[in-house]
PDB file of C-alpha atoms in Angstrom:
ATOM      1  CA  MET A   1     -95.796 -95.618  86.468  1.00 52.00           C
ATOM      2  CA  ASN A   2     -92.677 -94.161  88.028  1.00 66.00           C
ATOM      3  CA  TYR A   3     -91.882 -95.222  91.567  1.00 77.00           C
ATOM      4  CA  ILE A   4     -89.912 -93.491  94.275  1.00 81.00           C
ATOM      5  CA  THR A   5     -87.631 -94.945  96.918  1.00 85.00           C
ATOM      6  CA  ARG A   6     -86.777 -93.561 100.343  1.00 86.00           C
ATOM      7  CA  GLY A   7     -83.523 -92.416  98.821  1.00 87.00           C
ATOM      8  CA  GLY A   8     -85.332 -90.569  96.031  1.00 88.00           C
ATOM      9  CA  VAL A   9     -87.574 -88.786  98.530  1.00 89.00           C
ATOM     10  CA  THR A  10     -84.469 -87.942 100.563  1.00 90.00           C
ATOM     11  CA  VAL A  11     -82.801 -86.392  97.508  1.00 92.00           C
ATOM     12  CA  GLY A  12     -85.932 -84.326  96.840  1.00 92.00           C
ATOM     13  CA  LEU A  13     -86.096 -83.132 100.427  1.00 92.00           C
ATOM     14  CA  ILE A  14     -82.385 -82.260 100.338  1.00 93.00           C
ATOM     15  CA  LEU A  15     -82.969 -80.143  97.218  1.00 95.00           C
ATOM     16  CA  LEU A  16     -85.917 -78.411  98.877  1.00 94.00           C
ATOM     17  CA  ALA A  17     -84.021 -77.787 102.130  1.00 95.00           C
ATOM     18  CA  TYR A  18     -80.977 -76.494 100.211  1.00 95.00           C
ATOM     19  CA  HIS A  19     -83.095 -74.004  98.337  1.00 94.00           C
ATOM     20  CA  LEU A  20     -84.926 -72.803 101.432  1.00 92.00           C
ATOM     21  CA  VAL A  21     -81.679 -72.324 103.365  1.00 93.00           C
ATOM     22  CA  THR A  22     -80.025 -70.391 100.535  1.00 92.00           C
ATOM     23  CA  TRP A  23     -83.185 -68.303 100.035  1.00 88.00           C
ATOM     24  CA  TRP A  24     -83.756 -67.416 103.718  1.00 87.00           C
ATOM     25  CA  PRO A  25     -82.970 -63.697 104.077  1.00 85.00           C
ATOM     26  CA  GLY A  26     -83.230 -63.621 107.869  1.00 85.00           C
ATOM     27  CA  ARG A  27     -86.206 -62.779 110.050  1.00 87.00           C
ATOM     28  CA  LYS A  28     -85.668 -59.003 110.222  1.00 88.00           C
ATOM     29  CA  THR A  29     -85.061 -58.658 106.511  1.00 85.00           C
ATOM     30  CA  LEU A  30     -88.050 -60.845 105.703  1.00 81.00           C
ATOM     31  CA  MET A  31     -90.319 -58.790 107.962  1.00 86.00           C
ATOM     32  CA  LYS A  32     -89.280 -55.511 106.261  1.00 89.00           C
ATOM     33  CA  ASP A  33     -90.412 -56.617 102.792  1.00 88.00           C
ATOM     34  CA  PRO A  34     -92.072 -60.053 102.871  1.00 84.00           C
ATOM     35  CA  VAL A  35     -93.580 -59.820  99.379  1.00 90.00           C
ATOM     36  CA  LYS A  36     -90.218 -59.105  97.757  1.00 87.00           C
ATOM     37  CA  HIS A  37     -88.514 -62.001  99.503  1.00 85.00           C
ATOM     38  CA  ALA A  38     -91.400 -64.435  99.064  1.00 86.00           C
ATOM     39  CA  SER A  39     -91.467 -63.637  95.350  1.00 88.00           C
ATOM     40  CA  ARG A  40     -87.897 -64.945  95.111  1.00 88.00           C
ATOM     41  CA  LEU A  41     -89.391 -68.415  95.765  1.00 90.00           C
ATOM     42  CA  LEU A  42     -91.630 -68.274  92.673  1.00 94.00           C
ATOM     43  CA  PRO A  43     -89.094 -69.539  90.079  1.00 95.00           C
ATOM     44  CA  PHE A  44     -88.301 -72.561  92.241  1.00 95.00           C
ATOM     45  CA  LEU A  45     -91.987 -73.219  92.897  1.00 94.00           C
ATOM     46  CA  ALA A  46     -92.916 -72.921  89.206  1.00 95.00           C
ATOM     47  CA  SER A  47     -90.142 -75.262  88.113  1.00 96.00           C
ATOM     48  CA  TRP A  48     -91.084 -77.648  90.959  1.00 94.00           C
ATOM     49  CA  ALA A  49     -94.644 -77.761  89.604  1.00 93.00           C
ATOM     50  CA  TYR A  50     -93.317 -78.433  86.097  1.00 94.00           C
ATOM     51  CA  GLY A  51     -91.080 -81.250  87.356  1.00 92.00           C
ATOM     52  CA  CYS A  52     -93.994 -82.756  89.232  1.00 89.00           C
ATOM     53  CA  LEU A  53     -96.161 -82.698  86.083  1.00 89.00           C
ATOM     54  CA  THR A  54     -93.519 -84.569  84.086  1.00 88.00           C
ATOM     55  CA  THR A  55     -93.909 -87.614  86.336  1.00 84.00           C
ATOM     56  CA  LEU A  56     -97.667 -87.952  85.792  1.00 79.00           C
ATOM     57  CA  GLY A  57     -98.027 -90.383  82.935  1.00 72.00           C
ATOM     58  CA  VAL A  58     -95.944 -88.390  80.482  1.00 74.00           C
ATOM     59  CA  GLY A  59     -94.291 -90.537  77.833  1.00 77.00           C
ATOM     60  CA  GLY A  60     -91.926 -89.797  74.997  1.00 84.00           C
ATOM     61  CA  ALA A  61     -88.704 -87.878  75.454  1.00 87.00           C
ATOM     62  CA  VAL A  62     -90.008 -85.747  78.339  1.00 87.00           C
ATOM     63  CA  GLY A  63     -91.228 -88.816  80.238  1.00 84.00           C
ATOM     64  CA  TRP A  64     -88.007 -90.697  79.524  1.00 88.00           C
ATOM     65  CA  ILE A  65     -85.868 -87.826  80.843  1.00 90.00           C
ATOM     66  CA  SER A  66     -88.102 -87.465  83.912  1.00 88.00           C
ATOM     67  CA  GLY A  67     -87.930 -91.219  84.552  1.00 87.00           C
ATOM     68  CA  ALA A  68     -84.154 -91.206  84.154  1.00 91.00           C
ATOM     69  CA  ILE A  69     -83.815 -88.329  86.634  1.00 91.00           C
ATOM     70  CA  LEU A  70     -86.087 -90.141  89.075  1.00 90.00           C
ATOM     71  CA  GLY A  71     -84.153 -93.411  88.687  1.00 89.00           C
ATOM     72  CA  LEU A  72     -80.820 -91.651  89.204  1.00 91.00           C
ATOM     73  CA  SER A  73     -82.195 -89.818  92.256  1.00 91.00           C
ATOM     74  CA  ASN A  74     -83.483 -93.086  93.706  1.00 90.00           C
ATOM     75  CA  TRP A  75     -80.097 -94.720  93.220  1.00 90.00           C
ATOM     76  CA  LEU A  76     -78.099 -91.761  94.603  1.00 91.00           C
ATOM     77  CA  GLY A  77     -80.371 -91.416  97.618  1.00 90.00           C
ATOM     78  CA  ASP A  78     -80.389 -95.143  98.374  1.00 89.00           C
ATOM     79  CA  VAL A  79     -76.597 -95.298  98.151  1.00 91.00           C
ATOM     80  CA  ALA A  80     -76.319 -92.281 100.461  1.00 88.00           C
ATOM     81  CA  LEU A  81     -78.740 -93.812 102.957  1.00 87.00           C
ATOM     82  CA  VAL A  82     -77.018 -97.215 102.969  1.00 86.00           C
ATOM     83  CA  TRP A  83     -73.379 -96.168 102.768  1.00 86.00           C
ATOM     84  CA  GLY A  84     -73.629 -92.668 104.216  1.00 81.00           C
ATOM     85  CA  VAL A  85     -75.680 -93.180 107.371  1.00 83.00           C
ATOM     86  CA  GLY A  86     -76.123 -96.947 107.604  1.00 77.00           C
ATOM     87  CA  GLY A  87     -79.833 -96.951 106.829  1.00 77.00           C
ATOM     88  CA  ASP A  88     -81.662 -98.842 104.154  1.00 74.00           C
ATOM     89  CA  GLY A  89     -83.158 -97.851 100.832  1.00 70.00           C
ATOM     90  CA  GLY A  90     -86.209 -99.495  99.442  1.00 72.00           C
ATOM     91  CA  GLN A  91     -89.407 -98.448  97.835  1.00 71.00           C
ATOM     92  CA  SER A  92     -91.298 -95.673  99.541  1.00 63.00           C
ATOM     93  CA  ALA A  93     -95.055 -95.461  99.695  1.00 54.00           C
ATOM     94  CA  ALA A  94     -96.215 -94.153  96.345  1.00 55.00           C
ATOM     95  CA  ARG A  95     -99.088 -91.774  95.952  1.00 51.00           C
ATOM     96  CA  ALA A  96    -102.331 -93.726  96.320  1.00 48.00           C
ATOM     97  CA  THR A  97    -104.283 -91.607  93.845  1.00 51.00           C
ATOM     98  CA  PHE A  98    -102.359 -91.466  90.601  1.00 57.00           C
ATOM     99  CA  LEU A  99    -104.003 -89.077  88.178  1.00 65.00           C
ATOM    100  CA  PRO A 100    -102.496 -89.287  84.711  1.00 76.00           C
ATOM    101  CA  LEU A 101    -102.675 -86.404  82.326  1.00 83.00           C
ATOM    102  CA  SER A 102    -105.211 -86.384  79.506  1.00 83.00           C
ATOM    103  CA  GLY A 103    -104.219 -85.793  75.879  1.00 85.00           C
ATOM    104  CA  PRO A 104    -104.821 -82.033  76.115  1.00 89.00           C
ATOM    105  CA  GLY A 105    -103.063 -82.005  79.502  1.00 88.00           C
ATOM    106  CA  LEU A 106    -100.036 -83.612  77.853  1.00 90.00           C
ATOM    107  CA  GLY A 107    -100.136 -80.810  75.273  1.00 91.00           C
ATOM    108  CA  ILE A 108     -99.884 -78.308  78.129  1.00 92.00           C
ATOM    109  CA  VAL A 109     -96.879 -80.208  79.540  1.00 92.00           C
ATOM    110  CA  LEU A 110     -95.212 -80.017  76.115  1.00 93.00           C
ATOM    111  CA  ILE A 111     -95.820 -76.260  76.017  1.00 93.00           C
ATOM    112  CA  LEU A 112     -94.438 -75.965  79.563  1.00 95.00           C
ATOM    113  CA  THR A 113     -91.373 -77.951  78.474  1.00 95.00           C
ATOM    114  CA  ALA A 114     -90.654 -75.365  75.781  1.00 96.00           C
ATOM    115  CA  VAL A 115     -91.224 -72.539  78.282  1.00 96.00           C
ATOM    116  CA  PHE A 116     -88.959 -74.242  80.839  1.00 96.00           C
ATOM    117  CA  ALA A 117     -86.174 -74.752  78.265  1.00 96.00           C
ATOM    118  CA  ALA A 118     -86.411 -71.098  77.183  1.00 97.00           C
ATOM    119  CA  ALA A 119     -86.370 -69.903  80.807  1.00 96.00           C
ATOM    120  CA  VAL A 120     -83.291 -71.981  81.610  1.00 96.00           C
ATOM    121  CA  LYS A 121     -81.532 -70.754  78.471  1.00 96.00           C
ATOM    122  CA  LYS A 122     -82.361 -67.104  79.175  1.00 96.00           C
ATOM    123  CA  ALA A 123     -81.579 -67.198  82.899  1.00 93.00           C
ATOM    124  CA  SER A 124     -78.242 -66.367  84.441  1.00 93.00           C
ATOM    125  CA  GLU A 125     -76.154 -69.253  85.717  1.00 92.00           C
ATOM    126  CA  ASP A 126     -77.494 -68.912  89.277  1.00 91.00           C
ATOM    127  CA  GLU A 127     -81.106 -68.530  88.136  1.00 93.00           C
ATOM    128  CA  ALA A 128     -80.780 -71.526  85.797  1.00 94.00           C
ATOM    129  CA  GLY A 129     -79.509 -73.579  88.727  1.00 93.00           C
ATOM    130  CA  VAL A 130     -82.588 -72.629  90.756  1.00 94.00           C
ATOM    131  CA  LEU A 131     -84.879 -73.649  87.886  1.00 96.00           C
ATOM    132  CA  LYS A 132     -83.108 -76.970  87.358  1.00 95.00           C
ATOM    133  CA  ARG A 133     -83.076 -77.794  91.085  1.00 95.00           C
ATOM    134  CA  GLY A 134     -86.754 -76.924  91.313  1.00 95.00           C
ATOM    135  CA  ALA A 135     -87.657 -79.252  88.444  1.00 95.00           C
ATOM    136  CA  TRP A 136     -85.447 -82.014  89.880  1.00 94.00           C
ATOM    137  CA  CYS A 137     -87.122 -81.590  93.277  1.00 93.00           C
ATOM    138  CA  GLY A 138     -90.540 -81.772  91.600  1.00 91.00           C
ATOM    139  CA  VAL A 139     -89.638 -84.968  89.755  1.00 90.00           C
ATOM    140  CA  THR A 140     -88.531 -86.658  92.968  1.00 90.00           C
ATOM    141  CA  LEU A 141     -91.291 -85.442  95.271  1.00 87.00           C
ATOM    142  CA  GLY A 142     -94.115 -85.538  92.721  1.00 82.00           C
ATOM    143  CA  THR A 143     -94.509 -89.294  93.072  1.00 77.00           C
ATOM    144  CA  SER A 144     -94.143 -89.440  96.852  1.00 78.00           C
ATOM    145  CA  ALA A 145     -97.085 -90.121  99.131  1.00 67.00           C
ATOM    146  CA  GLY A 146     -96.367 -87.127 101.356  1.00 68.00           C
ATOM    147  CA  VAL A 147     -97.648 -83.576 101.135  1.00 61.00           C
ATOM    148  CA  ALA A 148     -95.660 -82.892  97.978  1.00 62.00           C
ATOM    149  CA  GLY A 149     -97.212 -85.916  96.295  1.00 65.00           C
ATOM    150  CA  PHE A 150    -100.711 -84.693  97.124  1.00 74.00           C
ATOM    151  CA  ALA A 151     -99.918 -81.510  95.189  1.00 79.00           C
ATOM    152  CA  ALA A 152     -99.586 -83.614  92.033  1.00 77.00           C
ATOM    153  CA  VAL A 153    -103.337 -84.262  91.867  1.00 80.00           C
ATOM    154  CA  PRO A 154    -104.357 -80.570  91.725  1.00 87.00           C
ATOM    155  CA  LEU A 155    -101.514 -79.896  89.277  1.00 88.00           C
ATOM    156  CA  ALA A 156    -102.736 -82.672  86.974  1.00 86.00           C
ATOM    157  CA  LEU A 157    -106.325 -81.475  87.271  1.00 88.00           C
ATOM    158  CA  ALA A 158    -105.233 -77.925  86.432  1.00 91.00           C
ATOM    159  CA  ALA A 159    -103.167 -79.062  83.422  1.00 91.00           C
ATOM    160  CA  ASN A 160    -106.027 -81.244  82.161  1.00 91.00           C
ATOM    161  CA  TRP A 161    -108.547 -78.426  82.638  1.00 91.00           C
ATOM    162  CA  LEU A 162    -106.295 -75.896  80.909  1.00 92.00           C
ATOM    163  CA  GLY A 163    -105.650 -78.311  78.066  1.00 91.00           C
ATOM    164  CA  ASP A 164    -109.345 -79.129  77.655  1.00 90.00           C
ATOM    165  CA  ASN A 165    -110.245 -75.432  77.553  1.00 90.00           C
ATOM    166  CA  THR A 166    -107.352 -74.527  75.261  1.00 89.00           C
ATOM    167  CA  TYR A 167    -107.717 -77.317  72.732  1.00 87.00           C
ATOM    168  CA  GLY A 168    -111.493 -77.623  73.053  1.00 76.00           C
ATOM    169  CA  ARG A 169    -111.978 -74.072  71.775  1.00 63.00           C
ATOM    170  CA  LEU A 170    -109.867 -74.418  68.615  1.00 60.00           C
TER     171      LEU A 170
END
């Protein structure tokens, strides 16, 4: 199972805060057309959910890449905490209820990987950056014990259910 450090959680929260600050259109503008502006969060949210799913017991190339991203994020965040602000790194509290994906759920993650790769390839440079940051944020926060980590359980249940109903009907 992948683990997360305080530094890794910090990196994930930085990515989330960065996206929210760059998205924020201002109160007046948001109040004029809230649906339009809220819909601009959907690509980040979808790629966040995908990144979170890749940390849930996924093996192979997808799991290796996800684990490498998580390890690099842990290291970068721990270094920033220790050398940047004089804090300490160390392992954070991991999610207490780890729900791995079933075989059909893993099939759904593989399909989502192809969809994610196509979306990144098709997107403009700015849009691709949003998708990549969203997935990176999902990888780092998907294993945390906080609110973002609790979202991993419903995501895994949904992927397993979708996989069971997709592959069970073939």
